[in-house]
mmCIF file of C-alpha atoms and ligand atoms in Angstrom:
data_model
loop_
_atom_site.group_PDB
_atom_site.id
_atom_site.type_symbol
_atom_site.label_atom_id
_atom_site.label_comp_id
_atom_site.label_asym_id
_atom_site.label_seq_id
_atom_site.Cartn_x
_atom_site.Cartn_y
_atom_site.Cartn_z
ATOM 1 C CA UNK A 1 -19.028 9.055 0.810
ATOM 2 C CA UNK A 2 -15.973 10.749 -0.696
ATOM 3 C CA UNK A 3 -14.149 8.816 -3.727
ATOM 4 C CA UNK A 4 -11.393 9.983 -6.257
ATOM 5 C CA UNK A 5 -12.960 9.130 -9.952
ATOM 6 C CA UNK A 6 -12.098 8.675 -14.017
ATOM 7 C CA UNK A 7 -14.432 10.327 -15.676
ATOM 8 C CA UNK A 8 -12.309 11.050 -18.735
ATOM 9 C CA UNK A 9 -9.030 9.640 -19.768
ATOM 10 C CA UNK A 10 -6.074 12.368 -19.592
ATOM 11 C CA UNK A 11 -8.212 14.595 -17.322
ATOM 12 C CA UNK A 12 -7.528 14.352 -13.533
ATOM 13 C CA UNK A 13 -9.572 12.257 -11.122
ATOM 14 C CA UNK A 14 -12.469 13.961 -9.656
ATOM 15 C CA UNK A 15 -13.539 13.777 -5.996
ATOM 16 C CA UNK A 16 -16.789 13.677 -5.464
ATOM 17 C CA UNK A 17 -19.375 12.506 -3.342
ATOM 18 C CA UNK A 18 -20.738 8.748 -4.496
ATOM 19 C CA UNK A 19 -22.947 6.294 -2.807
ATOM 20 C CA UNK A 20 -21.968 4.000 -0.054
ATOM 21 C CA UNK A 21 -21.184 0.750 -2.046
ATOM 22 C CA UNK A 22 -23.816 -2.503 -1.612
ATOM 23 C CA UNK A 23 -23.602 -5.861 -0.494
ATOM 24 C CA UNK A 24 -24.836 -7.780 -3.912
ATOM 25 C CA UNK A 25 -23.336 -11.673 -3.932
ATOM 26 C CA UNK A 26 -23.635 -14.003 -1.082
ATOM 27 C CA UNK A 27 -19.441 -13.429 -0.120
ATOM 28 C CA UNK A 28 -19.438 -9.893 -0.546
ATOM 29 C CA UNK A 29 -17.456 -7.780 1.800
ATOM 30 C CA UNK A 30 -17.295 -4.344 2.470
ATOM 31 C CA UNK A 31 -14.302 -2.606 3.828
ATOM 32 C CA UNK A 32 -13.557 1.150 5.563
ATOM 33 C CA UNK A 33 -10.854 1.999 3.631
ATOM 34 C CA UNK A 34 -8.098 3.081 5.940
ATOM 35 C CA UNK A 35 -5.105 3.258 3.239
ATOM 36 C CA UNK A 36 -4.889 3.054 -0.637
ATOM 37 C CA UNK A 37 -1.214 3.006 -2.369
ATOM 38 C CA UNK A 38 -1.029 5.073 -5.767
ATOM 39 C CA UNK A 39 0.551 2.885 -8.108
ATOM 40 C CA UNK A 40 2.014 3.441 -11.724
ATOM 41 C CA UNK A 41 -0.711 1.564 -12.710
ATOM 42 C CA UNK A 42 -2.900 4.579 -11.957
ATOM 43 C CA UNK A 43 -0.883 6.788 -14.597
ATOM 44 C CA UNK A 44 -1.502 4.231 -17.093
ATOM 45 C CA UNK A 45 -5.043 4.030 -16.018
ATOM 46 C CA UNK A 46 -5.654 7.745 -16.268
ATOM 47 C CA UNK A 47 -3.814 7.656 -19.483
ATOM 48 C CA UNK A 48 -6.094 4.839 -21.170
ATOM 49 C CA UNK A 49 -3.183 2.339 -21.519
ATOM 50 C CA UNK A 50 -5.365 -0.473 -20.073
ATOM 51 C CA UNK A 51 -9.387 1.086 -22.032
ATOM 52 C CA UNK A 52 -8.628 -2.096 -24.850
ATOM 53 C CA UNK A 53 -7.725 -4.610 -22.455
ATOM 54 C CA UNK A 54 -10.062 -3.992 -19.971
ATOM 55 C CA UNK A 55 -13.161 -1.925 -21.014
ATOM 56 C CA UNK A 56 -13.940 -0.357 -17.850
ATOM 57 C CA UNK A 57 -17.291 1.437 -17.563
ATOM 58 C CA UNK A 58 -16.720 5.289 -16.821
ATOM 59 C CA UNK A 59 -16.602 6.775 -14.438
ATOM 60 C CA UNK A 60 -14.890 4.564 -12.092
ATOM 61 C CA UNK A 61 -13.077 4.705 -9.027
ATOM 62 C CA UNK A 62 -9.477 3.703 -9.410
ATOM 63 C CA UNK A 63 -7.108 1.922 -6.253
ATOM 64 C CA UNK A 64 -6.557 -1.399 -6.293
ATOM 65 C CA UNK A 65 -3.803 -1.781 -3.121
ATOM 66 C CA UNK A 66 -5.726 -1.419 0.104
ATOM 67 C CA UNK A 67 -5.665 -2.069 3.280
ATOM 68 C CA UNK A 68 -8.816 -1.255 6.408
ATOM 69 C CA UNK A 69 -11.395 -2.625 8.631
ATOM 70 C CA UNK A 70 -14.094 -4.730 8.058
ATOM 71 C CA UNK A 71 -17.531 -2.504 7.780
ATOM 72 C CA UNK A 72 -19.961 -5.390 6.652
ATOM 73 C CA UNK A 73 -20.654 -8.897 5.615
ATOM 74 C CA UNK A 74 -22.462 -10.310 3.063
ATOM 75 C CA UNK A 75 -24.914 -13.377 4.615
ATOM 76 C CA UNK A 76 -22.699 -16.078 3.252
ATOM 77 C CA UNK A 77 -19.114 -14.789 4.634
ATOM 78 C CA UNK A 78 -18.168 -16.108 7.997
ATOM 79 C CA UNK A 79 -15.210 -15.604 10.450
ATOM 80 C CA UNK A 80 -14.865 -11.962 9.575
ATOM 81 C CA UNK A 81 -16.608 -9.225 11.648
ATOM 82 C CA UNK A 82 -16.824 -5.316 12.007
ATOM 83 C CA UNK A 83 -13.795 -3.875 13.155
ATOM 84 C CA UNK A 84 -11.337 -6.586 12.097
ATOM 85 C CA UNK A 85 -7.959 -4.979 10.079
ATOM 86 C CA UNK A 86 -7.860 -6.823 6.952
ATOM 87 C CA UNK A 87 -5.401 -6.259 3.808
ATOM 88 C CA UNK A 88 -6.897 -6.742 0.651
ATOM 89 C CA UNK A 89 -5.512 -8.777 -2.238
ATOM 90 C CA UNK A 90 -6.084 -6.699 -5.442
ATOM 91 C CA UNK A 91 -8.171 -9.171 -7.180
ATOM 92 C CA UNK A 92 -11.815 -10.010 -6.896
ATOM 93 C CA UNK A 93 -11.784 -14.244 -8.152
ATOM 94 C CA UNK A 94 -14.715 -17.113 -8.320
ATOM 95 C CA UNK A 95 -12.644 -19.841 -6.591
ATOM 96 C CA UNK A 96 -13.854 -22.333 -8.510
ATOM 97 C CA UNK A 97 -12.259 -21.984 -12.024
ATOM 98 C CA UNK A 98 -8.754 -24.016 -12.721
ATOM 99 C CA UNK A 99 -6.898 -21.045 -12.063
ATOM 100 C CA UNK A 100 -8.446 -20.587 -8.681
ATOM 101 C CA UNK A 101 -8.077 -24.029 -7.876
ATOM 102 C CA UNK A 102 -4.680 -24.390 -8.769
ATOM 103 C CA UNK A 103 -4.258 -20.892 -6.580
ATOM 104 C CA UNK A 104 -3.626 -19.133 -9.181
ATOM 105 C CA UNK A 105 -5.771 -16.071 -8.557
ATOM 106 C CA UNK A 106 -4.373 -13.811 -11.392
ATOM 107 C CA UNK A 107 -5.471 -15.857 -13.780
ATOM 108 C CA UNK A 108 -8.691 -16.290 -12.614
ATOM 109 C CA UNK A 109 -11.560 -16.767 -15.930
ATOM 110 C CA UNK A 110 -13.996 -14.531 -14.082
ATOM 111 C CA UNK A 111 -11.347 -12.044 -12.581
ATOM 112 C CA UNK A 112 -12.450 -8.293 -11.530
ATOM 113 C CA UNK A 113 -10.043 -5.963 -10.237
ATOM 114 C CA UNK A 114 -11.132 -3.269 -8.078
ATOM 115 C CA UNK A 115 -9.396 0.262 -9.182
ATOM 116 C CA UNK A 116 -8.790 -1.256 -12.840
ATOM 117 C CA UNK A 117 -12.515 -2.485 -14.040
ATOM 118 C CA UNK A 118 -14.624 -2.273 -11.004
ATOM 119 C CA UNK A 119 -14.584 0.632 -8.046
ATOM 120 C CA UNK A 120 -11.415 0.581 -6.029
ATOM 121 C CA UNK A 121 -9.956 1.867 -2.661
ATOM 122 C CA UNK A 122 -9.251 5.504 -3.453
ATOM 123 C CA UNK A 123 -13.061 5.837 -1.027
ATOM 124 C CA UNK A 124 -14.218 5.810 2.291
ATOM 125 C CA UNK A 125 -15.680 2.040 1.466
ATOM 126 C CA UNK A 126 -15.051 -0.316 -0.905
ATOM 127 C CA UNK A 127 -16.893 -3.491 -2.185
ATOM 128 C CA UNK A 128 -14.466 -6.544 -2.374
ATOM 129 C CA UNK A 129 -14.942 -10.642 -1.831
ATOM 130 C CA UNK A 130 -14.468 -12.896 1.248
ATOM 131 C CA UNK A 131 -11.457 -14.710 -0.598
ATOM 132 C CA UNK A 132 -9.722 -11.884 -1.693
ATOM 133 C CA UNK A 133 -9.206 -10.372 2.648
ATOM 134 C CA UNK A 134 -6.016 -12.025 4.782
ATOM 135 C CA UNK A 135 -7.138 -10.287 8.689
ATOM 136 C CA UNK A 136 -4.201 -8.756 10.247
ATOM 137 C CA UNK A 137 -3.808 -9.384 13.868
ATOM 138 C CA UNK A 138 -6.565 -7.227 15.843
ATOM 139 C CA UNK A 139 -3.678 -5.373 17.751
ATOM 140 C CA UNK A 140 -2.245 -3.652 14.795
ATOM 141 C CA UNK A 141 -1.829 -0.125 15.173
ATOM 142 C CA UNK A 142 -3.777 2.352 12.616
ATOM 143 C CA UNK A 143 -0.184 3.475 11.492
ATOM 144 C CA UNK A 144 1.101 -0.003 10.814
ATOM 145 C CA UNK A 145 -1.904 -1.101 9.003
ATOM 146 C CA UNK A 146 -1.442 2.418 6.977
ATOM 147 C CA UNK A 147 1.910 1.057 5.671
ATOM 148 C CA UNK A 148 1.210 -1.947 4.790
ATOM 149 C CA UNK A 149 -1.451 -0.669 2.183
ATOM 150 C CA UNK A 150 1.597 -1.248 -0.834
ATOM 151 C CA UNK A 151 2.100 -4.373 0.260
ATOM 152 C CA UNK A 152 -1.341 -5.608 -1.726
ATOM 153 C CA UNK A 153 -0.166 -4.610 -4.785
ATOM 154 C CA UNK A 154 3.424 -2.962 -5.126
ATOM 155 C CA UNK A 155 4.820 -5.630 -2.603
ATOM 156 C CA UNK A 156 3.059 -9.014 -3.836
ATOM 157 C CA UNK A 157 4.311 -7.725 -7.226
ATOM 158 C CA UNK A 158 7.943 -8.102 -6.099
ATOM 159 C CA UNK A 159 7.488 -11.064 -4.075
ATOM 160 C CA UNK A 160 6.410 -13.228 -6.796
ATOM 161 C CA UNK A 161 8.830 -11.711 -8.672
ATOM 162 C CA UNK A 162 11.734 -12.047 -6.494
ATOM 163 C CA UNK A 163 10.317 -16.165 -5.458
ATOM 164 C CA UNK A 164 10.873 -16.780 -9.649
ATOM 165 C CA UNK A 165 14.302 -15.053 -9.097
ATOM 166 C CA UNK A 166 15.251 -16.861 -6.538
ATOM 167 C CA UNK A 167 15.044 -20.336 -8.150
ATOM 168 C CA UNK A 168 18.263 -19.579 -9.897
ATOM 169 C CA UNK A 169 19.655 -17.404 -7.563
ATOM 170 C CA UNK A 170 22.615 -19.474 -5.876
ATOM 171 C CA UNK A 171 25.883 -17.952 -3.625
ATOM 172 C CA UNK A 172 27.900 -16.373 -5.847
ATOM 173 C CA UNK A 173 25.067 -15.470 -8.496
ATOM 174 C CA UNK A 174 24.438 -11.935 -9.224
ATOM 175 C CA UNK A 175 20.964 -10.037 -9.502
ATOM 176 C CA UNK A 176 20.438 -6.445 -11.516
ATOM 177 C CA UNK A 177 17.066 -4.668 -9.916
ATOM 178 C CA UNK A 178 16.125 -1.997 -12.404
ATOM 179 C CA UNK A 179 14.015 0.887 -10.889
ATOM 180 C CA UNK A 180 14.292 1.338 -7.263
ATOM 181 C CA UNK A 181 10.431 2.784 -6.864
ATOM 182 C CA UNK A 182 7.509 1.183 -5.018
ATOM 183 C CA UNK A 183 8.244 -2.182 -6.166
ATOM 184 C CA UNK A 184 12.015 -2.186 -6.412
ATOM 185 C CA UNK A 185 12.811 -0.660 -3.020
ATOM 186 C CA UNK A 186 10.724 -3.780 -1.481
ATOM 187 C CA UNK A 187 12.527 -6.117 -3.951
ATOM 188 C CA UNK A 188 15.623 -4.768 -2.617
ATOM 189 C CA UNK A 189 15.074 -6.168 0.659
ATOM 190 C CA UNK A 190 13.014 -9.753 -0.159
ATOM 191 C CA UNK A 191 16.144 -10.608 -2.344
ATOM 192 C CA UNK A 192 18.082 -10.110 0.382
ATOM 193 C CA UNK A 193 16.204 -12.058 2.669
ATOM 194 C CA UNK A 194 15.144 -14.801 0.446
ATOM 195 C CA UNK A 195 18.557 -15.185 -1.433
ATOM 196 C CA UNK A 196 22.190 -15.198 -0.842
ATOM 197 C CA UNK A 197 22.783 -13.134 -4.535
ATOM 198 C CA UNK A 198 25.029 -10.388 -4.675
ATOM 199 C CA UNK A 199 22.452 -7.511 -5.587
ATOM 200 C CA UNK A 200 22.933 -4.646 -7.927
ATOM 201 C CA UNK A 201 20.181 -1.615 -7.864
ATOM 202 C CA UNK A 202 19.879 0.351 -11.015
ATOM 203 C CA UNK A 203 18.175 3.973 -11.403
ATOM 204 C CA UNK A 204 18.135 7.316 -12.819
ATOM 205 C CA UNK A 205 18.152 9.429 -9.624
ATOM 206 C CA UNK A 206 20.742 10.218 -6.759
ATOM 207 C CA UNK A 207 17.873 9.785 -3.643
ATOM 208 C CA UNK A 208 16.676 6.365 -4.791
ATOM 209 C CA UNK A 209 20.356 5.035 -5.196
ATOM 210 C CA UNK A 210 20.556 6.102 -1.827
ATOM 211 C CA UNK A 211 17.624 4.259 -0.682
ATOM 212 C CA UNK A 212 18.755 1.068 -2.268
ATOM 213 C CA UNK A 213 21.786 1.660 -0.246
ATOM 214 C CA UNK A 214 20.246 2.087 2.773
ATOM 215 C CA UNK A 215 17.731 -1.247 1.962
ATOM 216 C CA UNK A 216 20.386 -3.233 1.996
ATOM 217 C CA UNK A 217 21.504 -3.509 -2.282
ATOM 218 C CA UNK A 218 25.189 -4.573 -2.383
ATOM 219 C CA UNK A 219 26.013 -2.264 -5.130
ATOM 220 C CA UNK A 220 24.530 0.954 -7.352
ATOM 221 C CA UNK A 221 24.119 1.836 -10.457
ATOM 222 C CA UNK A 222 23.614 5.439 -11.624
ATOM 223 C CA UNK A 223 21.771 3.785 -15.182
ATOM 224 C CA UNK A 224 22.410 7.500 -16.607
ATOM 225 C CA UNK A 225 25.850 5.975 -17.438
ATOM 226 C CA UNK A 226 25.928 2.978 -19.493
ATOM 227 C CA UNK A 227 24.671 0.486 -16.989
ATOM 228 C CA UNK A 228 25.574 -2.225 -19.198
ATOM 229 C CA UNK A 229 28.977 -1.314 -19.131
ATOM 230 C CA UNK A 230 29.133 -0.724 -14.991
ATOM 231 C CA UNK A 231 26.860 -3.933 -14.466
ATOM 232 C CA UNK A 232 29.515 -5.892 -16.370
ATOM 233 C CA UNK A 233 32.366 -4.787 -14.632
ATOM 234 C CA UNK A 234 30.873 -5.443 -11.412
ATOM 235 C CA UNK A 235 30.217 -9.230 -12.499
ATOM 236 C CA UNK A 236 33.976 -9.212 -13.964
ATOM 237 C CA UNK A 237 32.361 -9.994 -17.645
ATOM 238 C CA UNK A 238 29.824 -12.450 -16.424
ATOM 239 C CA UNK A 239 26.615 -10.649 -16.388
ATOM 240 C CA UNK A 240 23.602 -11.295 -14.018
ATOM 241 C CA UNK A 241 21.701 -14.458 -13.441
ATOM 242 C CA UNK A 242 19.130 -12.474 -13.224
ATOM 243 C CA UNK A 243 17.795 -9.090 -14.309
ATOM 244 C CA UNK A 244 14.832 -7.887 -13.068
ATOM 245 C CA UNK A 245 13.172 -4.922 -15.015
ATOM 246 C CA UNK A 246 10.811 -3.334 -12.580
ATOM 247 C CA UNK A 247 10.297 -0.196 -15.036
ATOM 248 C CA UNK A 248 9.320 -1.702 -18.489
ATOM 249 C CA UNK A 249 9.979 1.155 -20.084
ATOM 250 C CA UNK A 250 11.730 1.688 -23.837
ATOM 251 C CA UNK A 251 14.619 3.161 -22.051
ATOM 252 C CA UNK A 252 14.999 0.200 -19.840
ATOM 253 C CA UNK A 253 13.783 -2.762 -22.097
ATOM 254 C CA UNK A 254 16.600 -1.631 -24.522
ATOM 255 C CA UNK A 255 19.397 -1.990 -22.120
ATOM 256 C CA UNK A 256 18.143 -5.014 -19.534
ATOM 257 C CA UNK A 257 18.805 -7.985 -21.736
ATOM 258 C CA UNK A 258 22.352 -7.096 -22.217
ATOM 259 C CA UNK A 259 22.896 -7.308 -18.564
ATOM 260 C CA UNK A 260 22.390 -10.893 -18.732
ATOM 261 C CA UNK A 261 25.344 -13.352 -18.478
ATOM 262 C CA UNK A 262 24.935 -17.117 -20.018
ATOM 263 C CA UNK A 263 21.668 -18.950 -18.751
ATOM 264 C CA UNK A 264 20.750 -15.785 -17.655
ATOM 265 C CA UNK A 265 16.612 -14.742 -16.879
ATOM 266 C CA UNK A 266 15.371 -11.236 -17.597
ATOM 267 C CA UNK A 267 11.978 -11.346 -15.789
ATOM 268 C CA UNK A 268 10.088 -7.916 -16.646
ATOM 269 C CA UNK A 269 7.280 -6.613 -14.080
ATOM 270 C CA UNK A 270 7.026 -3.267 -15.272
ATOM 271 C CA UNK A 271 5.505 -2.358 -18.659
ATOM 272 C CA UNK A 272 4.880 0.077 -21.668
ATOM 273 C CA UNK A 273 8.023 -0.407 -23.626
ATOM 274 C CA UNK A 274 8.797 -3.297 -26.714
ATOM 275 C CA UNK A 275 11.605 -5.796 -26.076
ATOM 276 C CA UNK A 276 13.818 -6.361 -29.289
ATOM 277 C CA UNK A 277 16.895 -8.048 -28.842
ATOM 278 C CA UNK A 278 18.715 -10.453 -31.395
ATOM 279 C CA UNK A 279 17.047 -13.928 -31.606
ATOM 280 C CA UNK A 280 21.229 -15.140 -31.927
ATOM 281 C CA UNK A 281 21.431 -13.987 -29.105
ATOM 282 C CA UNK A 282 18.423 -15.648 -27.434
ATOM 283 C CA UNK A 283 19.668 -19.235 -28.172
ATOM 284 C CA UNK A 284 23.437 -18.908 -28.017
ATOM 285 C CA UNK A 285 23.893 -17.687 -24.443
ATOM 286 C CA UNK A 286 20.294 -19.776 -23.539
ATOM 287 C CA UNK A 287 18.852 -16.466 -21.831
ATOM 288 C CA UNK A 288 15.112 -16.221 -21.363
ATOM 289 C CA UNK A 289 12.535 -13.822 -20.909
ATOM 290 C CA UNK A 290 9.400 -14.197 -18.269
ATOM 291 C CA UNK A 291 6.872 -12.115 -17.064
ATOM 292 C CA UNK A 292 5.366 -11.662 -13.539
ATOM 293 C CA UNK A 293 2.036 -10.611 -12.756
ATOM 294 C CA UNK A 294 0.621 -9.260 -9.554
ATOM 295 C CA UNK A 295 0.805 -12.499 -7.303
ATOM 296 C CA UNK A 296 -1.386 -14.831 -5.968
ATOM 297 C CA UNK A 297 -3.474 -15.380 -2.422
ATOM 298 C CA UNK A 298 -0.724 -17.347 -0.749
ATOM 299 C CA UNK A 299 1.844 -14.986 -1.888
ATOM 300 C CA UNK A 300 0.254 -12.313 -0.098
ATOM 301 C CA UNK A 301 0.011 -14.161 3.190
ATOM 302 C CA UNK A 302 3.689 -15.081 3.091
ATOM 303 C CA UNK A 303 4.775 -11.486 2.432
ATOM 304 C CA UNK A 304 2.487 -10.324 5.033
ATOM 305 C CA UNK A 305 3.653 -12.236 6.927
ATOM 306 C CA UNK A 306 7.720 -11.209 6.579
ATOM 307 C CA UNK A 307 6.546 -7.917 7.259
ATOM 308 C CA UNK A 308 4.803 -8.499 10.602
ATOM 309 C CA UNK A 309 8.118 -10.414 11.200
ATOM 310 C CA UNK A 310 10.174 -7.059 10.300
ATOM 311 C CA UNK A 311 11.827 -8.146 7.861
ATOM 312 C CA UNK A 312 10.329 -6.332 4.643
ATOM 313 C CA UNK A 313 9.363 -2.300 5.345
ATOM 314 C CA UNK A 314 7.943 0.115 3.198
ATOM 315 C CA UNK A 315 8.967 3.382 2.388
ATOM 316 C CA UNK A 316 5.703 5.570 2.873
ATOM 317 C CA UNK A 317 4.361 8.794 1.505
ATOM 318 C CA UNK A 318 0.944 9.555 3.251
ATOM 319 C CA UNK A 319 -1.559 12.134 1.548
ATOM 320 C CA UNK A 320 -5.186 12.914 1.735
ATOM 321 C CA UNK A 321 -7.639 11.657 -0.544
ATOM 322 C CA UNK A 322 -8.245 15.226 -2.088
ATOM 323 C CA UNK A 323 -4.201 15.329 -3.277
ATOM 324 C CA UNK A 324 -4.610 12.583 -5.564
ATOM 325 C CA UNK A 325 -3.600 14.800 -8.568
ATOM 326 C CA UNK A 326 -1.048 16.490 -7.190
ATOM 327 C CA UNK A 327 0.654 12.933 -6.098
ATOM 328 C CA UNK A 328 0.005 11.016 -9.865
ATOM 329 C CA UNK A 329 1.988 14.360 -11.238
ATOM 330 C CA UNK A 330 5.014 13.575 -8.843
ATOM 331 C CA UNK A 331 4.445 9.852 -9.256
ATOM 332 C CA UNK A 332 5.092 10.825 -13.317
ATOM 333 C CA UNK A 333 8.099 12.650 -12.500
ATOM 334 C CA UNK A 334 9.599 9.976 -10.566
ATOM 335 C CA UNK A 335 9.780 12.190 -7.486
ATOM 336 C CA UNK A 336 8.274 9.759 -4.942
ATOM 337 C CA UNK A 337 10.407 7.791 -2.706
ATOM 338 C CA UNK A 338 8.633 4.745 -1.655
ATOM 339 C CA UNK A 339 5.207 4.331 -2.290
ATOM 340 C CA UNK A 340 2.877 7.190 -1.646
ATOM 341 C CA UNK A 341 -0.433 5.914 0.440
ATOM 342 C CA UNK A 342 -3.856 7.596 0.771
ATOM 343 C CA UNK A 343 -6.046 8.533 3.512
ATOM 344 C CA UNK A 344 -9.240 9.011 2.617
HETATM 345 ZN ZN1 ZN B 1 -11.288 -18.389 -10.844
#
């Protein structure tokens, strides 16, 4: 079968021809890949950003946000047959560590991660586990279930996100989204469902402004122009309850705590860049700082769940397999809109 491959880091993926994967444990599942979003993740992948953390064995097969049919069952795995469209949550967990039990899936003690340490979705077939599938009703059409593929990583990543936001997110509060990509143009939208905030969308470029627009954002910042500045007169002084930094970047992690009014929560999902910011500061306006990883199981399920509703839709860029390269180059250059999805 045809996959998309690290061999090297800071070379492109290959695609080459690789085995059909095997059944090994007892709850083993394994999947006809029928979509696989290309995440930022993938860049830092490529790049080596994660080689310390994670020690993958190369080469590998990255994708880690699929969705497809069921191909085959391990002998242990019941109520899931051939045929059945299934959406994958990203991680591969034992279900019987603390974590698991308390459903914490992402912090898992025996976690793999297809795409990041273990073969992923950018294949014909993938090998994942029984816990880690939520089935999708039978009827869904092939071009439905193709665009809900971000939901299993980019979208469970801003609904976690956005259900931490939310807690202090009353009428009359105010919420900064920073980065208006994969995860920020679906954050858009659950914040609007889920909260009555005011939202504000930062971002560096015209067509994603536009798209936050269009998603439903209240107000946009063009964060080329001091978005502290803009984001302050917006609030009339008072700065945002909440700030959510969906880049991570240097160039964002050096302006998002300032957005923050008293009480105020940045909670960062993107990564690569170093907070500073004036411990002073910290305790005399009582902000805080939180990260937000992935999400769990039940997460998932609930977004899945607004989205068969029709409340939550992605933006989707569909490309073969075989343009892999060509879409992690535009991915760099910020020049998707939406999330782009795979076909292999
Ligand atoms: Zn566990």
């Amino acid at each position: 079968m045809k996959a998309a491959r690290l061999h090297e880091y800071n070379k492109p993926l290959r695609i080459e021809d690789v085995d059909y994967p095997r059944l090994e444990g007892r709850f083993d599942v394994i999947v006809r890949i029928a979509g696989a979003g290309v995440c930022h993740t993938d860049l830092h992948l490529v790049q080596g950003m994660w080689h310390e953390l994670l020690q993958p064995k190369l080469p590998y097969t990255l994708g880690h946000e699929n969705v497809g049919y069921i191909e085959e069952v391990a002998e242990g795995v019941e109520g899931l047959e051939k045929g059945d469209p299934v959406i994958l949550h990203p991680a591969v967990t034992d279900g019987t560590c603390l974590a698991c039990r308390a459903g914490e899936d992402m912090h898992c003690e025996n976690l793999e991660f297809p795409g990041l340490n273990i073969d992923g979705g950018f294949a014909e077939f993938m090998r994942t586990s029984h816990r880690s599938v939520i089935k999708l009703p039978k009827d869904i059409s092939r071009e439905k279930l193709v665009e809900m593929a971000p939901l299993a990583d980019a979208g469970i990543t801003a609904y976690r996100a956005v259900k931490k936001a939310a807690r202090t997110l009353y009428p009359g509060a105010y919420v900064a989204i920073v980065g208006v990509g994969g995860l920020g143009h679906i954050a858009v939208q659950l914040l609007k469902v889920m909260t009555p905030a005011t939202v504000i969308a930062l971002d560096v470029k015209e067509e994603k402004l536009k798209l936050a627009e269009r998603l439903g954002a209240d107000h946009v910042v063009d964060a080329r122009r001091d978005p502290v500045k803009q984001v302050m007169e917006l609030t009339r002084g008072r700065g945002v309850n909440v700030a959510m930094d969906f880049v991570g970047s240097q160039a964002t992690v050096d302006y998002t705590p300032y957005l923050l009014g008293r009480m105020g929560r940045l909670i960062i999902v993107g990564y690569g860049g170093e907070l500073r910011f004036p411990t002073i500061r910290v305790i005399s306006s009582e902000v805080s700082f939180e990260g937000s990883l992935v999400g769990n199981y039940v997460e998932l399920h609930e977004l899945v769940t607004l989205a068969l509703q029709g409340k939550v839709r992605v933006e989707v860029d569909i490309h073969k397999l075989d343009e892999i390269n060509d879409v992690l180059e535009r991915l760099e250059k910020g020049e998707v809109l939406g999330r782009a999805v795979l076909i292999p």
